[in-house]
Short mmCIF file of C-alpha atoms in Angstrom, two decimals:
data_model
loop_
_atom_site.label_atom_id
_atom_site.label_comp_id
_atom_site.label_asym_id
_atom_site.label_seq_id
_atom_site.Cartn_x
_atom_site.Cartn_y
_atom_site.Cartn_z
CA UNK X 1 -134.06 -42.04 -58.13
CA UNK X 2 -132.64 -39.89 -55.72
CA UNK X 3 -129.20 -38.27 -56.19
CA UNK X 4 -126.25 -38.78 -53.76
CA UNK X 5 -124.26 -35.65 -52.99
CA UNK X 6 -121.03 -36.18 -50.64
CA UNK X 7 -119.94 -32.89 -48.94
CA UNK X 8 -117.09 -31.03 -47.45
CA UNK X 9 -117.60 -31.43 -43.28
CA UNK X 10 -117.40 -28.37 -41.52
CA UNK X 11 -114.60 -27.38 -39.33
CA UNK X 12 -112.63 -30.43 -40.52
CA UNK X 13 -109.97 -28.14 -43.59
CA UNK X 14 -107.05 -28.78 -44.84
CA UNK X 15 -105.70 -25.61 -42.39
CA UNK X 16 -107.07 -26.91 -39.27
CA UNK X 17 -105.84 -30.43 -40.03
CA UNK X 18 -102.34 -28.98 -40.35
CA UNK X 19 -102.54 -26.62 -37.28
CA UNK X 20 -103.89 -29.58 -35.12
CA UNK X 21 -100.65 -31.92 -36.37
CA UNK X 22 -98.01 -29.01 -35.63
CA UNK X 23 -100.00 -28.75 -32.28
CA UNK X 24 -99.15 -32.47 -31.48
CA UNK X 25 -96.11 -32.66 -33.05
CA UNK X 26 -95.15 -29.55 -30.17
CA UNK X 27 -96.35 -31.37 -27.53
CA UNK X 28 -94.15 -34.36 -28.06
CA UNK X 29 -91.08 -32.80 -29.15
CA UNK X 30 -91.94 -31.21 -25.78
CA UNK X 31 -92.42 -34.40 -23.57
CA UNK X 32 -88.79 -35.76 -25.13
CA UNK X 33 -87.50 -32.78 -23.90
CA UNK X 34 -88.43 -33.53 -20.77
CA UNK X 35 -87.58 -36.84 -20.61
CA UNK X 36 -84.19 -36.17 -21.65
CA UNK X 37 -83.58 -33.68 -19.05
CA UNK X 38 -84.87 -35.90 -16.71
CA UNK X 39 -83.00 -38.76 -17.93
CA UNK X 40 -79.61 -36.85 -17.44
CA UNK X 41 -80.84 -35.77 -13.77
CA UNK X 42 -80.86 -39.48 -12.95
CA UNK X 43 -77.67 -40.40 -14.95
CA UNK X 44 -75.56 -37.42 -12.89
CA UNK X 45 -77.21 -37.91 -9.76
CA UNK X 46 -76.26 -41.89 -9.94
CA UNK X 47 -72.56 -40.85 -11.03
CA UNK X 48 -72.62 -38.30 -7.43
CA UNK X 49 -73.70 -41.18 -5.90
CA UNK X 50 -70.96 -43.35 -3.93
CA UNK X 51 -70.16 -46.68 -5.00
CA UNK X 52 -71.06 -49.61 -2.53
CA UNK X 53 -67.98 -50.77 -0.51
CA UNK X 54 -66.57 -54.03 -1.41
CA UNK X 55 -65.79 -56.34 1.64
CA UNK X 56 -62.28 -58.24 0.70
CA UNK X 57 -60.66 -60.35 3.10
CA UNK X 58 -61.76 -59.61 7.34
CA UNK X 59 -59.60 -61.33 9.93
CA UNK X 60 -59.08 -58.92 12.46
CA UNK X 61 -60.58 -59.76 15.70
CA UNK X 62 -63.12 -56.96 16.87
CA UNK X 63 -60.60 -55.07 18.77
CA UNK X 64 -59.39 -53.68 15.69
CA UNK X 65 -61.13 -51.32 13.63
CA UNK X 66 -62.16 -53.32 10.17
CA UNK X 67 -61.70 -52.60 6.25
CA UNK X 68 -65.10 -52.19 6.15
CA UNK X 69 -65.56 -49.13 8.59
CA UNK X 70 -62.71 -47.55 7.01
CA UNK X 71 -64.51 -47.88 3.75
CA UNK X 72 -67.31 -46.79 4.76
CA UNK X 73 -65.43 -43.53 6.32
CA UNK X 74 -63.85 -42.56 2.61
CA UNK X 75 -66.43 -43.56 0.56
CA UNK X 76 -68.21 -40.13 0.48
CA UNK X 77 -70.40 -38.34 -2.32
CA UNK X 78 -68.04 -35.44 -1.37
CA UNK X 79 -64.53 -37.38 -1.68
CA UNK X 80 -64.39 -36.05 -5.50
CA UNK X 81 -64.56 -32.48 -4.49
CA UNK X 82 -61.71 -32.89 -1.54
CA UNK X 83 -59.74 -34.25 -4.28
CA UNK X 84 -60.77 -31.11 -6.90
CA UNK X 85 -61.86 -33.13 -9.28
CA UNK X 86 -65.72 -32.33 -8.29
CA UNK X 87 -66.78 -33.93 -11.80
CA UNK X 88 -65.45 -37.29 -11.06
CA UNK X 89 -67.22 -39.74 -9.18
CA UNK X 90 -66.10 -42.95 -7.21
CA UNK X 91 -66.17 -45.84 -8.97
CA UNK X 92 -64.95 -48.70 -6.73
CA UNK X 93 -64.46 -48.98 -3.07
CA UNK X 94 -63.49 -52.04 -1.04
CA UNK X 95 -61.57 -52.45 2.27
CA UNK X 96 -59.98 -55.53 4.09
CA UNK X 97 -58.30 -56.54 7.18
CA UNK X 98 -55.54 -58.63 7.62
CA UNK X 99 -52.03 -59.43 9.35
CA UNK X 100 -48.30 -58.09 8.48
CA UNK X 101 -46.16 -60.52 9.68
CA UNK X 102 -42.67 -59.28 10.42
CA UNK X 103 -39.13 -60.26 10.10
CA UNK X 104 -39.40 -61.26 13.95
CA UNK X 105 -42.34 -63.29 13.52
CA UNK X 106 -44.97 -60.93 15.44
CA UNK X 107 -47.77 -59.75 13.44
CA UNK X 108 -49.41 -56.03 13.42
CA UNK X 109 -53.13 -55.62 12.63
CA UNK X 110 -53.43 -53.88 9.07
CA UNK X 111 -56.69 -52.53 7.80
CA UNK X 112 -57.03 -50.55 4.88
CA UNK X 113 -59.58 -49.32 2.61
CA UNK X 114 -59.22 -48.22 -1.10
CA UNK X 115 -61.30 -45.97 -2.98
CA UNK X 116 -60.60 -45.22 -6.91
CA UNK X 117 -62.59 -42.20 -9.05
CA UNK X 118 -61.62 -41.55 -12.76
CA UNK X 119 -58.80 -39.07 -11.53
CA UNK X 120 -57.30 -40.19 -8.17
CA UNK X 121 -56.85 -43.01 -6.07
CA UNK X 122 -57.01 -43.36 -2.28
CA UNK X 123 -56.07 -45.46 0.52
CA UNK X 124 -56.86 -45.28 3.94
CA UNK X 125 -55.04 -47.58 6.28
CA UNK X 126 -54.51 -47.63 10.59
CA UNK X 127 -50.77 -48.81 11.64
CA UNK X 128 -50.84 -50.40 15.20
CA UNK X 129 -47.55 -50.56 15.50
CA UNK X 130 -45.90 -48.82 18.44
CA UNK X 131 -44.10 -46.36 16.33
CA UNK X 132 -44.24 -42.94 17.00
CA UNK X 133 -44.49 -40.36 13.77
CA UNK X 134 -41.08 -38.56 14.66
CA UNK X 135 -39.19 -41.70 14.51
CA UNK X 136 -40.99 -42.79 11.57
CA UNK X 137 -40.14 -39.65 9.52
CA UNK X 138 -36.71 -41.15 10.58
CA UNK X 139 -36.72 -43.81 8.82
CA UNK X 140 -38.72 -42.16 5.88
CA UNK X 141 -35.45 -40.32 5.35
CA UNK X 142 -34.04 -36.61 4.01
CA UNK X 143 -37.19 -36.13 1.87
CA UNK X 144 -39.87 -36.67 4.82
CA UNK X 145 -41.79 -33.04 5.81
CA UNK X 146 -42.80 -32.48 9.04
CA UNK X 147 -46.53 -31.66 9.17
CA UNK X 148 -48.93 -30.53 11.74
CA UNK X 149 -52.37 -31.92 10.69
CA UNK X 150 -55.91 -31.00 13.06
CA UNK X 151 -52.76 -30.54 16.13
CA UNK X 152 -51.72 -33.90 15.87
CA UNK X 153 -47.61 -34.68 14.57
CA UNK X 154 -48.12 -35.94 11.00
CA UNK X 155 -45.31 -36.45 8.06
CA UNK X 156 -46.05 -35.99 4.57
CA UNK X 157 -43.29 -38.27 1.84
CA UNK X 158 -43.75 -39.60 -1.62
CA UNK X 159 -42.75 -43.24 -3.10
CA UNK X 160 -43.75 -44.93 -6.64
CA UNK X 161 -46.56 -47.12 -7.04
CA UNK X 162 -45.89 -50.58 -8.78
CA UNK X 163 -47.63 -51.17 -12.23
CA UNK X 164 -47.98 -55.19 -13.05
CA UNK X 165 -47.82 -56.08 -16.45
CA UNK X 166 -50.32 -58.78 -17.57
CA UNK X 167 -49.17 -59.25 -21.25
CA UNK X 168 -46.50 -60.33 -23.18
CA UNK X 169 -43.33 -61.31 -20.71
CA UNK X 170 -45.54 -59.88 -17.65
CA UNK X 171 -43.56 -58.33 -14.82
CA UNK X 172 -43.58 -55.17 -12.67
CA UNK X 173 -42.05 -51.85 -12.91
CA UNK X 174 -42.88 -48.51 -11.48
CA UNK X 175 -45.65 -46.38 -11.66
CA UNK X 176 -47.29 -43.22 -10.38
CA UNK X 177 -45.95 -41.07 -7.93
CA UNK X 178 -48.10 -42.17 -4.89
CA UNK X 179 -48.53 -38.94 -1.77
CA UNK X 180 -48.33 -40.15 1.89
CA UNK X 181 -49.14 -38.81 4.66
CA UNK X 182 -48.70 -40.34 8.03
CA UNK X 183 -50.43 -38.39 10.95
CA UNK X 184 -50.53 -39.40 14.55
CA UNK X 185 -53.54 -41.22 16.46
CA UNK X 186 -53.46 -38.30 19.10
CA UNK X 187 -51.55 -34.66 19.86
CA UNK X 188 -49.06 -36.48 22.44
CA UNK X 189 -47.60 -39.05 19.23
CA UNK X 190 -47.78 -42.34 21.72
CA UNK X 191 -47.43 -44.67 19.03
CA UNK X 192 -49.90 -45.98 16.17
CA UNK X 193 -50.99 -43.75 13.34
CA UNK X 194 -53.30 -43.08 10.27
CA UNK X 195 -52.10 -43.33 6.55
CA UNK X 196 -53.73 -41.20 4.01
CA UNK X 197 -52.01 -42.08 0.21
CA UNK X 198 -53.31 -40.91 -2.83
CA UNK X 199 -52.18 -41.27 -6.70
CA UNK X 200 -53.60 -40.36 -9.88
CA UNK X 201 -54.60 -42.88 -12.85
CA UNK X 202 -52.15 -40.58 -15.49
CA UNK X 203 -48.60 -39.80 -14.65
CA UNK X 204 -49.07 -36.30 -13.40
CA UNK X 205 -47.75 -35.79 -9.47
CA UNK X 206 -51.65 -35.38 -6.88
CA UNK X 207 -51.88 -32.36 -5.31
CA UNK X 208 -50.60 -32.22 -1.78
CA UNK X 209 -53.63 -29.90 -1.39
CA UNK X 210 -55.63 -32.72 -1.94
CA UNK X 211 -54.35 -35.28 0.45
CA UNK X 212 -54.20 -32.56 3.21
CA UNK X 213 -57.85 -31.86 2.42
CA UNK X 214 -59.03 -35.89 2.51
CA UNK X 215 -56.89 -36.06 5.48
CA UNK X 216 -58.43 -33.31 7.40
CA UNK X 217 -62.16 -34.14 6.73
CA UNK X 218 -61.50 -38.12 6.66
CA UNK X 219 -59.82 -38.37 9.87
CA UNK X 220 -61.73 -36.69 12.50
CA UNK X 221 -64.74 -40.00 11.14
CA UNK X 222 -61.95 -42.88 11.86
CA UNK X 223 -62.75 -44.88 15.32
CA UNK X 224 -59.77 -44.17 17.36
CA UNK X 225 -59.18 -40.57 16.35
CA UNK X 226 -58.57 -38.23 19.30
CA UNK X 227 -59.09 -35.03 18.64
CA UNK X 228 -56.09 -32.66 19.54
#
């Protein structure tokens, strides 16, 4: 009766076994490693990326330039860095166009857009009223500054924002300080003008630096902009 011996196979030790696993193991530590850089790539480049504009409510006849294109015109991927708060990125934007009725009874167009990042806030707005800047800064009062902005007359002034309460007895009260500046449609100040505000979402005062900066690159883009 034969006898049955089992052998060793060759090549196939204990030291090659564990060589081959720290091999492997290497290779997917590796891949993770790549697929958590590229994971983050993605994750940044979607918070660079600008937030889709929300239309809200669009009455104006054609004539009048819409929420929409003003959203469109400050909703940029470079609106953070104007701001300098390059890290942030926008996180809702919506515009609308509707009608301010006055004490008279006459109504002005009024579009404005609105575009918020973790940091800042920002409106954009048109006035069609036949107001020139000087004689708004007028009624702006003491505090108003006299600008020049790209050539055209422009005044820079600061109000509050208005924070509503939701709980308990609800209500209003003031908020932020809120940065305006109110520059002229062309270099001759006929009448009509752009409005560039901007707050922030923590009580410190926005830089004027800024505004100025969103103002300068922002304008030039808005249908009915002449340059000076």
């Amino acid at each position: 009766m034969a006898e049955e011996v089992t052998a060793p196979r060759r090549g196939g030790g204990t030291g090659a076994q564990v060589v081959a696993a720290l091999a492997f193991v290497g290779v997917v530590v590796a891949a993770m490693w790549a697929l958590n850089g590229a994971f983050k790539g993605q994750a940044a480049a979607a918070q660079k990326k600008p937030a889709t504009c929300t239309r809200l409510t669009e009455v104006l006849p054609a004539r009048y330039t819409s929420g929409a294109r003003l959203c469109s015109v400050l909703n940029r991927p470079d609106l953070p860095a104007m701001l300098g708060t390059p890290e942030d990125h926008v996180q809702t934007a919506d515009g609308s166009g509707n009608w301010i009725t006055l004490a008279g009874g006459d109504k002005i167009a009024a579009p404005e857009a609105h575009v918020e990042t973790q940091t800042y806030s920002v409106k954009l707005s048109v006035d069609y009223d036949h107001l020139t800047v000087s004689q708004m800064a007028d009624l702006f009062g003491k505090d108003a500054e006299p600008r020049t902005v790209l050539g055209h007359p422009a005044v820079l002034y600061s109000d509050h924002t208005i924070t509503f309460s939701l709980g308990g007895d609800g209500g209003t009260r003031p908020g932020s300080i809120a940065r305006h500046l109110v520059v002229a449609k062309s270099a001759k100040d006929g009448g009509g003008s752009f409005e560039v505000v901007i707050w922030r979402q923590d009580d410190v005062p926005p830089d004027d630096t800024a505004l100025l900066n969103v103002a300068r690159m922002v304008l030039p883009t808005v249908p009915g902009w002449v340059a000076g």
